[in-house]
CSV table of C-alpha atoms in Angstrom, one decimal:
chain,number,residue,atom,x,y,z
A,1,MET,CA,-12.8,-33.1,16.7
A,2,ASN,CA,-15.6,-30.8,15.6
A,3,ALA,CA,-16.6,-27.6,17.4
A,4,ALA,CA,-19.8,-29.1,18.9
A,5,SER,CA,-17.8,-31.7,20.9
A,6,ILE,CA,-15.3,-29.2,22.5
A,7,PRO,CA,-16.2,-28.8,26.2
A,8,PHE,CA,-17.1,-25.3,27.0
A,9,ASP,CA,-15.0,-25.4,30.2
A,10,ARG,CA,-11.6,-26.4,28.7
A,11,ALA,CA,-9.4,-25.6,25.7
A,12,ASP,CA,-5.8,-25.5,24.7
A,13,LEU,CA,-6.2,-21.9,23.4
A,14,VAL,CA,-8.6,-19.1,24.1
A,15,ILE,CA,-8.6,-16.1,21.9
A,16,ILE,CA,-10.3,-12.9,23.2
A,17,GLY,CA,-11.5,-10.7,20.4
A,18,GLY,CA,-13.4,-11.5,17.2
A,19,GLY,CA,-11.8,-8.9,15.0
A,20,ILE,CA,-9.5,-9.8,12.1
A,21,LEU,CA,-6.5,-10.6,14.3
A,22,GLY,CA,-8.5,-13.0,16.5
A,23,CYS,CA,-10.1,-14.7,13.6
A,24,ALA,CA,-6.8,-15.0,11.7
A,25,ILE,CA,-5.1,-16.5,14.8
A,26,ALA,CA,-8.0,-19.0,15.1
A,27,TRP,CA,-7.7,-20.2,11.5
A,28,HIS,CA,-3.9,-20.6,11.6
A,29,TYR,CA,-4.1,-22.5,14.9
A,30,ALA,CA,-6.7,-24.8,13.5
A,31,ARG,CA,-4.7,-25.4,10.3
A,32,TRP,CA,-1.5,-26.4,12.1
A,33,GLY,CA,-2.5,-27.6,15.5
A,34,THR,CA,-4.4,-30.5,17.0
A,35,GLY,CA,-5.5,-28.7,20.2
A,36,ARG,CA,-8.9,-27.2,21.0
A,37,ALA,CA,-9.4,-23.5,20.4
A,38,ILE,CA,-12.2,-21.2,21.5
A,39,LEU,CA,-12.7,-17.6,20.3
A,40,LEU,CA,-14.6,-15.2,22.5
A,41,GLU,CA,-16.3,-12.1,21.2
A,42,ARG,CA,-18.6,-10.1,23.5
A,43,ASP,CA,-20.5,-8.6,20.6
A,44,THR,CA,-20.4,-9.9,17.0
A,45,LEU,CA,-17.5,-10.8,14.8
A,46,ALA,CA,-15.7,-8.0,13.0
A,47,PHE,CA,-18.0,-5.5,14.7
A,48,ALA,CA,-15.6,-2.8,15.9
A,49,ALA,CA,-12.4,-1.5,14.3
A,50,THR,CA,-12.2,-4.3,11.7
A,51,SER,CA,-15.3,-3.4,9.8
A,52,ARG,CA,-14.3,0.3,9.7
A,53,ALA,CA,-10.9,-0.2,8.2
A,54,ALA,CA,-9.8,1.2,4.8
A,55,ALA,CA,-8.0,-2.2,4.3
A,56,LEU,CA,-5.1,-1.0,2.2
A,57,LEU,CA,-2.8,-4.0,1.6
A,58,THR,CA,0.2,-2.0,0.5
A,59,ARG,CA,3.3,-4.3,0.6
A,60,ALA,CA,6.2,-1.8,0.7
A,61,ARG,CA,6.6,-0.3,4.2
A,62,ALA,CA,9.1,2.1,5.7
A,63,LYS,CA,8.8,-0.2,8.8
A,64,THR,CA,10.2,-3.2,7.0
A,65,ALA,CA,9.3,-5.6,9.8
A,66,LEU,CA,5.7,-5.4,8.6
A,67,MET,CA,6.4,-6.6,5.1
A,68,PRO,CA,6.6,-10.3,5.7
A,69,LEU,CA,3.5,-10.2,7.8
A,70,ILE,CA,1.6,-8.5,4.9
A,71,ALA,CA,3.0,-11.0,2.4
A,72,GLN,CA,1.4,-13.8,4.5
A,73,THR,CA,-2.0,-12.0,4.3
A,74,TYR,CA,-1.8,-12.3,0.5
A,75,ALA,CA,-1.0,-16.0,0.9
A,76,ASP,CA,-3.9,-16.4,3.3
A,77,VAL,CA,-6.4,-14.8,0.9
A,78,ALA,CA,-5.4,-17.3,-1.8
A,79,ALA,CA,-5.6,-20.2,0.7
A,80,LEU,CA,-9.0,-19.2,2.0
A,81,GLU,CA,-10.4,-18.8,-1.5
A,82,THR,CA,-9.4,-22.4,-2.2
A,83,GLU,CA,-10.6,-23.7,1.2
A,84,LEU,CA,-14.0,-22.0,1.1
A,85,GLU,CA,-14.3,-22.4,-2.7
A,86,GLU,CA,-15.4,-18.8,-3.2
A,87,PRO,CA,-13.6,-15.6,-4.3
A,88,LEU,CA,-12.8,-12.9,-1.7
A,89,ASP,CA,-12.6,-10.2,-4.5
A,90,LEU,CA,-9.1,-8.9,-3.6
A,91,GLN,CA,-8.9,-5.7,-5.6
A,92,ARG,CA,-5.5,-5.7,-7.3
A,93,VAL,CA,-5.5,-2.1,-8.4
A,94,GLY,CA,-1.9,-1.3,-7.4
A,95,SER,CA,-0.8,1.7,-5.4
A,96,LEU,CA,0.5,5.0,-6.6
A,97,HIS,CA,2.8,6.9,-4.2
A,98,VAL,CA,3.0,10.6,-4.9
A,99,ALA,CA,5.5,13.1,-3.5
A,100,ALA,CA,5.7,16.8,-3.8
A,101,SER,CA,8.2,18.1,-1.3
A,102,GLU,CA,11.9,17.2,-1.2
A,103,PRO,CA,11.6,15.4,2.1
A,104,ARG,CA,8.8,13.2,0.9
A,105,GLN,CA,10.6,12.6,-2.4
A,106,GLN,CA,13.6,11.3,-0.4
A,107,GLU,CA,11.2,9.1,1.7
A,108,LEU,CA,9.7,7.7,-1.5
A,109,ARG,CA,13.2,6.9,-2.9
A,110,GLU,CA,14.0,5.1,0.3
A,111,LEU,CA,10.7,3.2,0.1
A,112,ILE,CA,11.3,2.1,-3.5
A,113,THR,CA,14.8,0.9,-2.5
A,114,VAL,CA,13.3,-1.3,0.1
A,115,ALA,CA,10.6,-2.5,-2.3
A,116,GLU,CA,13.0,-3.4,-5.0
A,117,ALA,CA,15.4,-5.1,-2.6
A,118,THR,CA,12.6,-7.5,-1.6
A,119,GLY,CA,11.6,-8.2,-5.2
A,120,LEU,CA,8.5,-6.0,-5.5
A,121,GLN,CA,7.6,-4.6,-8.8
A,122,VAL,CA,7.9,-0.8,-9.1
A,123,GLU,CA,7.4,1.7,-11.9
A,124,TRP,CA,8.6,5.3,-11.8
A,125,LEU,CA,6.0,7.4,-13.5
A,126,THR,CA,6.0,10.9,-15.0
A,127,ALA,CA,3.3,13.3,-13.8
A,128,ASP,CA,1.4,12.8,-17.0
A,129,GLU,CA,1.6,9.0,-16.7
A,130,ALA,CA,0.4,9.2,-13.1
A,131,VAL,CA,-2.6,11.3,-14.1
A,132,ARG,CA,-3.5,8.7,-16.8
A,133,ARG,CA,-3.8,6.2,-14.0
A,134,VAL,CA,-5.5,8.6,-11.6
A,135,PRO,CA,-7.5,11.2,-13.6
A,136,TRP,CA,-8.3,13.4,-10.6
A,137,LEU,CA,-4.7,14.1,-9.7
A,138,ASN,CA,-3.3,17.6,-10.3
A,139,PRO,CA,-0.1,17.0,-12.4
A,140,GLU,CA,1.4,20.2,-11.2
A,141,ALA,CA,1.5,18.9,-7.7
A,142,ILE,CA,3.5,15.8,-8.6
A,143,ALA,CA,7.3,16.0,-8.2
A,144,ALA,CA,7.8,12.2,-8.1
A,145,ALA,CA,5.4,9.2,-8.5
A,146,ALA,CA,6.0,5.5,-8.2
A,147,PHE,CA,3.5,2.8,-9.0
A,148,MET,CA,3.5,-0.7,-7.4
A,149,PRO,CA,1.2,-2.9,-9.5
A,150,ASP,CA,0.9,-5.8,-7.1
A,151,ASP,CA,-0.8,-3.9,-4.2
A,152,ALA,CA,-4.5,-4.3,-3.4
A,153,PHE,CA,-7.3,-3.6,-1.1
A,154,ILE,CA,-10.1,-5.8,0.2
A,155,ASP,CA,-13.4,-5.7,2.1
A,156,PRO,CA,-12.2,-6.2,5.7
A,157,TYR,CA,-15.4,-7.6,7.0
A,158,ARG,CA,-15.5,-10.2,4.2
A,159,LEU,CA,-11.9,-11.3,4.9
A,160,THR,CA,-12.5,-11.5,8.6
A,161,MET,CA,-15.6,-13.7,8.1
A,162,ALA,CA,-13.7,-15.9,5.7
A,163,TYR,CA,-11.1,-16.5,8.5
A,164,ALA,CA,-13.9,-17.2,10.9
A,165,ARG,CA,-15.8,-19.6,8.7
A,166,ALA,CA,-12.7,-21.5,7.8
A,167,ALA,CA,-11.7,-21.7,11.4
A,168,LYS,CA,-15.1,-23.0,12.4
A,169,GLN,CA,-15.0,-25.6,9.7
A,170,ARG,CA,-11.7,-26.8,11.2
A,171,GLY,CA,-13.2,-27.1,14.7
A,172,VAL,CA,-12.7,-23.8,16.4
A,173,LYS,CA,-15.6,-22.8,18.6
A,174,LEU,CA,-16.7,-19.2,18.0
A,175,LEU,CA,-18.7,-17.8,20.9
A,176,GLN,CA,-20.3,-14.4,20.2
A,177,GLY,CA,-22.1,-12.5,22.9
A,178,THR,CA,-19.6,-13.8,25.5
A,179,ALA,CA,-17.9,-11.2,27.7
A,180,VAL,CA,-14.6,-11.8,29.6
A,181,HIS,CA,-14.5,-10.5,33.2
A,182,GLY,CA,-11.1,-11.8,34.3
A,183,PHE,CA,-8.6,-14.6,34.5
A,184,ARG,CA,-7.5,-17.4,36.7
A,185,CYS,CA,-3.8,-16.6,37.2
A,186,PRO,CA,-2.1,-18.6,40.0
A,187,ASP,CA,1.7,-18.0,40.3
A,188,ASN,CA,1.7,-15.5,37.4
A,189,ARG,CA,0.4,-18.2,35.0
A,190,VAL,CA,-2.9,-17.8,33.2
A,191,THR,CA,-4.8,-21.0,33.5
A,192,GLY,CA,-8.4,-19.9,32.8
A,193,VAL,CA,-10.7,-17.2,31.5
A,194,ILE,CA,-13.6,-16.0,33.5
A,195,THR,CA,-16.6,-15.2,31.3
A,196,ASP,CA,-20.2,-14.3,31.9
A,197,GLN,CA,-21.1,-17.8,31.0
A,198,GLY,CA,-18.5,-19.6,33.2
A,199,ILE,CA,-14.8,-20.4,33.4
A,200,ILE,CA,-12.8,-21.8,30.5
A,201,TYR,CA,-9.5,-23.4,31.5
A,202,SER,CA,-6.8,-23.0,28.9
A,203,ARG,CA,-3.1,-23.5,28.4
A,204,TYR,CA,-2.8,-20.2,26.4
A,205,VAL,CA,-4.8,-17.0,26.2
A,206,VAL,CA,-4.5,-14.4,23.5
A,207,ASP,CA,-5.6,-10.8,24.2
A,208,ALA,CA,-6.8,-9.6,20.8
A,209,ALA,CA,-9.4,-7.2,22.2
A,210,GLY,CA,-8.3,-4.1,20.3
A,211,ALA,CA,-9.1,-0.8,22.0
A,212,TRP,CA,-10.2,-2.7,25.1
A,213,ALA,CA,-7.0,-5.0,25.3
A,214,ASN,CA,-5.5,-3.1,28.2
A,215,LEU,CA,-8.7,-3.4,30.3
A,216,LEU,CA,-8.1,-7.1,30.2
A,217,ALA,CA,-4.4,-7.0,30.7
A,218,MET,CA,-4.0,-4.5,33.5
A,219,PRO,CA,-5.6,-6.6,36.3
A,220,LEU,CA,-2.8,-9.1,35.6
A,221,GLY,CA,-0.2,-6.3,36.1
A,222,VAL,CA,0.4,-6.0,32.4
A,223,GLY,CA,0.5,-2.7,30.6
A,224,LEU,CA,0.4,-3.1,26.9
A,225,PRO,CA,2.3,-0.3,25.1
A,226,MET,CA,-0.6,1.1,23.0
A,227,ALA,CA,-3.6,3.4,23.1
A,228,PRO,CA,-6.9,3.7,21.3
A,229,VAL,CA,-6.5,6.5,18.7
A,230,ARG,CA,-9.2,7.8,16.4
A,231,SER,CA,-9.0,7.0,12.7
A,232,GLN,CA,-11.4,8.3,10.2
A,233,TYR,CA,-12.1,8.5,6.5
A,234,TRP,CA,-14.8,9.9,4.1
A,235,ILE,CA,-16.5,8.4,1.0
A,236,THR,CA,-17.9,10.6,-1.7
A,237,THR,CA,-20.9,10.0,-3.8
A,238,PRO,CA,-20.3,8.2,-7.2
A,239,ASP,CA,-18.6,10.4,-9.7
A,240,PRO,CA,-17.1,9.6,-13.2
A,241,LEU,CA,-13.9,11.3,-12.0
A,242,PHE,CA,-13.2,8.2,-10.0
A,243,PRO,CA,-12.8,5.0,-12.1
A,244,PRO,CA,-13.6,1.9,-10.1
A,245,ASP,CA,-10.2,0.3,-10.9
A,246,HIS,CA,-7.9,3.3,-10.3
A,247,PRO,CA,-5.0,2.6,-7.9
A,248,ILE,CA,-4.7,3.2,-4.2
A,249,VAL,CA,-3.1,6.6,-3.8
A,250,ILE,CA,-0.7,7.6,-1.0
A,251,LEU,CA,-0.2,11.3,-0.5
A,252,PRO,CA,2.2,11.9,2.4
A,253,ASP,CA,2.4,15.6,1.7
A,254,ALA,CA,-1.3,15.9,2.3
A,255,ARG,CA,-1.2,13.3,5.2
A,256,ALA,CA,-3.8,11.4,3.1
A,257,TYR,CA,-4.6,8.2,1.3
A,258,SER,CA,-7.4,7.1,-1.0
A,259,ARG,CA,-8.9,4.2,-3.0
A,260,PRO,CA,-12.0,3.6,-5.1
A,261,GLU,CA,-15.2,2.7,-3.3
A,262,LEU,CA,-18.7,2.2,-4.8
A,263,GLY,CA,-18.0,4.5,-7.7
A,264,GLY,CA,-16.8,7.2,-5.5
A,265,LEU,CA,-13.6,8.0,-3.6
A,266,LEU,CA,-12.7,6.8,-0.2
A,267,PHE,CA,-10.1,9.1,1.4
A,268,GLY,CA,-8.5,9.3,4.8
A,269,LEU,CA,-6.8,12.3,6.5
A,270,ARG,CA,-4.4,12.2,9.4
A,271,GLU,CA,-4.9,15.2,11.7
A,272,ARG,CA,-1.8,17.1,12.8
A,273,GLN,CA,-2.8,16.3,16.4
A,274,SER,CA,-4.5,12.9,16.6
A,275,VAL,CA,-7.0,12.1,19.4
A,276,SER,CA,-6.6,9.2,21.8
A,277,PHE,CA,-9.0,7.9,24.4
A,278,ASP,CA,-8.6,6.5,27.9
A,279,PRO,CA,-9.6,2.8,27.6
A,280,ARG,CA,-11.2,2.9,31.1
A,281,ARG,CA,-13.8,5.4,29.7
A,282,LEU,CA,-14.7,3.3,26.7
A,283,PRO,CA,-18.2,1.7,26.8
A,284,ASP,CA,-18.5,-2.0,26.3
A,285,GLU,CA,-19.9,-1.4,22.8
A,286,SER,CA,-17.9,0.8,20.4
A,287,SER,CA,-21.0,2.0,18.6
A,288,GLU,CA,-22.1,3.7,21.7
A,289,PHE,CA,-19.0,5.8,22.1
A,290,ALA,CA,-18.8,9.4,20.7
A,291,LEU,CA,-15.5,9.9,18.9
A,292,GLY,CA,-15.9,13.7,18.7
A,293,ASP,CA,-15.6,15.8,15.6
A,294,GLU,CA,-19.1,15.0,14.4
A,295,ASP,CA,-19.1,13.9,10.8
A,296,GLY,CA,-15.4,14.7,10.7
A,297,TRP,CA,-15.8,18.2,9.5
A,298,SER,CA,-13.1,19.9,11.7
A,299,SER,CA,-10.6,17.3,10.6
A,300,LEU,CA,-11.7,17.6,7.0
A,301,MET,CA,-11.4,21.4,7.1
A,302,GLU,CA,-8.0,21.1,8.6
A,303,GLY,CA,-6.8,18.7,5.9
A,304,ALA,CA,-8.6,20.2,2.9
A,305,PRO,CA,-6.0,22.8,1.8
A,306,ALA,CA,-3.2,20.2,1.5
A,307,LEU,CA,-5.5,17.7,-0.1
A,308,ARG,CA,-6.9,20.3,-2.5
A,309,ARG,CA,-3.4,20.7,-4.0
A,310,PHE,CA,-3.6,17.2,-5.3
A,311,LEU,CA,-7.4,16.9,-5.7
A,312,PRO,CA,-8.5,20.3,-7.2
A,313,MET,CA,-12.1,19.2,-7.4
A,314,LEU,CA,-12.4,18.5,-3.7
A,315,ASP,CA,-14.8,21.4,-3.0
A,316,ARG,CA,-17.4,20.2,-5.5
A,317,LEU,CA,-17.5,16.6,-4.2
A,318,GLU,CA,-20.4,15.5,-2.2
A,319,ILE,CA,-19.6,13.5,0.9
A,320,ALA,CA,-21.8,10.4,1.3
A,321,HIS,CA,-20.3,8.8,4.4
A,322,HIS,CA,-18.0,9.5,7.2
A,323,ILE,CA,-16.5,6.5,9.0
A,324,ALA,CA,-14.7,6.8,12.3
A,325,GLY,CA,-13.3,4.1,14.6
A,326,LEU,CA,-10.6,3.3,17.1
A,327,SER,CA,-7.2,1.9,16.0
A,328,THR,CA,-4.6,0.9,18.5
A,329,TYR,CA,-1.3,2.8,18.1
A,330,THR,CA,2.1,2.3,19.7
A,331,PRO,CA,4.8,5.0,20.0
A,332,ASP,CA,6.8,3.4,17.2
A,333,GLY,CA,3.9,2.4,15.0
A,334,LEU,CA,4.5,-1.3,15.3
A,335,PHE,CA,2.3,-4.1,16.7
A,336,VAL,CA,2.4,-5.5,20.2
A,337,LEU,CA,2.8,-9.2,19.6
A,338,GLY,CA,3.9,-12.2,21.6
A,339,PRO,CA,4.3,-13.3,25.2
A,340,VAL,CA,4.3,-10.8,28.0
A,341,PRO,CA,7.1,-11.4,30.5
A,342,GLU,CA,4.9,-10.7,33.6
A,343,THR,CA,2.4,-13.5,32.9
A,344,ARG,CA,3.1,-16.9,31.5
A,345,GLY,CA,0.6,-18.3,29.0
A,346,PHE,CA,-0.7,-14.8,28.1
A,347,LEU,CA,-0.1,-13.6,24.5
A,348,ALA,CA,-0.7,-10.2,23.1
A,349,ALA,CA,-2.0,-9.4,19.6
A,350,THR,CA,-2.8,-5.7,19.4
A,351,GLY,CA,-1.3,-2.3,18.6
A,352,CYS,CA,-2.1,-2.6,14.9
A,353,SER,CA,-1.1,1.1,14.2
A,354,GLY,CA,-3.3,1.1,11.1
A,355,ALA,CA,-1.9,-2.1,9.6
A,356,GLY,CA,-4.3,-4.6,11.2
A,357,ILE,CA,-6.0,-5.8,8.0
A,358,ALA,CA,-2.8,-5.8,5.9
A,359,ALA,CA,-0.7,-7.7,8.4
A,360,ALA,CA,-3.4,-10.0,9.8
A,361,GLY,CA,-2.0,-13.1,8.1
A,362,GLY,CA,1.4,-12.8,9.6
A,363,VAL,CA,0.0,-11.9,13.0
A,364,GLY,CA,-2.3,-15.0,12.8
A,365,ALA,CA,0.5,-17.3,11.8
A,366,SER,CA,2.9,-16.0,14.4
A,367,ILE,CA,0.6,-16.0,17.4
A,368,ALA,CA,-0.8,-19.4,16.5
A,369,ALA,CA,2.7,-20.8,16.4
A,370,LEU,CA,3.5,-19.4,19.9
A,371,ALA,CA,0.3,-20.9,21.2
A,372,MET,CA,1.4,-24.3,20.0
A,373,GLY,CA,4.8,-23.9,21.6
A,374,LYS,CA,6.6,-23.4,18.2
A,375,THR,CA,8.9,-20.8,16.8
A,376,PRO,CA,6.9,-18.2,14.9
A,377,PRO,CA,7.5,-18.1,11.1
A,378,PHE,CA,8.4,-14.4,11.3
A,379,ASP,CA,10.7,-12.4,13.5
A,380,LEU,CA,8.6,-10.8,16.3
A,381,THR,CA,11.5,-9.0,18.0
A,382,PRO,CA,10.5,-5.6,16.8
A,383,PHE,CA,7.0,-6.2,18.2
A,384,ARG,CA,7.9,-7.4,21.7
A,385,PRO,CA,5.4,-6.2,24.3
A,386,ASP,CA,8.2,-5.2,26.7
A,387,ARG,CA,10.3,-3.1,24.2
A,388,PHE,CA,9.4,0.1,25.9
A,389,GLY,CA,9.9,-1.2,29.4
A,390,SER,CA,7.2,-0.7,32.0
A,391,VAL,CA,4.4,1.6,30.7
A,392,ASP,CA,1.2,3.0,32.1
A,393,PRO,CA,-1.1,2.9,29.0
A,394,PHE,CA,-3.6,5.1,30.8
A,395,ASP,CA,-1.0,7.9,31.3
A,396,PRO,CA,-1.9,11.0,29.1
A,397,LYS,CA,1.8,11.5,28.3
A,398,PHE,CA,2.1,8.0,27.1
A,399,ARG,CA,-1.1,8.2,25.1
A,400,GLN,CA,0.2,11.4,23.5
A,401,ARG,CA,3.2,9.4,22.2
A,402,CYS,CA,0.8,7.1,20.6
A,403,GLU,CA,-1.2,10.0,19.1
A,404,TRP,CA,2.1,11.3,17.5
A,405,ALA,CA,2.7,7.9,15.9
A,406,ARG,CA,-0.5,8.2,13.9
A,407,SER,CA,-0.1,11.9,13.1
A,408,ASN,CA,3.3,11.3,11.7
A,409,LYS,CA,2.5,8.2,9.7
A,410,VAL,CA,3.1,8.7,6.0
A,411,SER,CA,2.7,5.3,4.4
A,412,GLY,CA,-0.3,3.2,3.6
């Protein structure tokens, strides 16, 4: 059945949110299922957090539950390229993990143990070998370095739109400019979604609304354990110092990461005290919301001394762009995925904690399986929405726990 013949008032699955998670769920559902699916986006697809992501697809993670989800994303990229008959330009530049302090060296050794145990390729490099791959690095700051050649980054907007187009070709109805105002929920079972264009009745509803997910969930008595937290990165003007094919670089001692971008360097810094926002005070459109720290200068000045240790030329670089957006972080830095106990038929897909692009494939496959009444292909136990018990996601103390999760993140 094609999208044009799907009744607007009835579906087997309604997905709320047109970012990468919503679009990945839609495609996986359309691949495996025979039911009718509708995706609702109040703005345009990939408009908010997705298009502002750095999109590092690093495979080895200290939080090992993420790794199979990320592997599925790589499989999705290959499948989408075949299905759409076009390349998605996955940039397989590898990742270089650099440690200076002894605690970070120990964390790197532990990460490499995890990587090797799962069959990932790893090369330990000397400081001079690391600098040959990344010319701007200061060799004197490198105590340990490991290179993972199979890692990549990708254009997040392009990947999301590939998911969306492939889902549409398979019959998913994509409704942009359609806002959700509530739910039909008799006897704690979601049976319909109330939109500004009418009611859509559905067997399952997925909340993939990102920073706004709790505004949808709370009227149902559901508190999803995550908060919108500011993420930001900078992009320099083109410079010969930054080869276009140099690796992703992870610098936990500087609370930083980087990758090539348009002949320059894209680099992100994590503040010592991250900033979260009350979802109730967010506007309907993320572009209308001031995230503070105009142009990111206070965060850049805070992080510059630690970054300068690894990037001595930092002060002579010209910043061309500053990109800020809202990620959704949980206290333990893991997604919120799966059914919520309070409301039958209601599935959560949020709390990306900075891994939304990387893990989109696994999230899409897992939530689509649940919406078909099947067992997910990956273990979602670490991501259970109720793992913290009852939470008030608007409570400043809870939001502070989510801020700490971002501030203390050290991997890609």
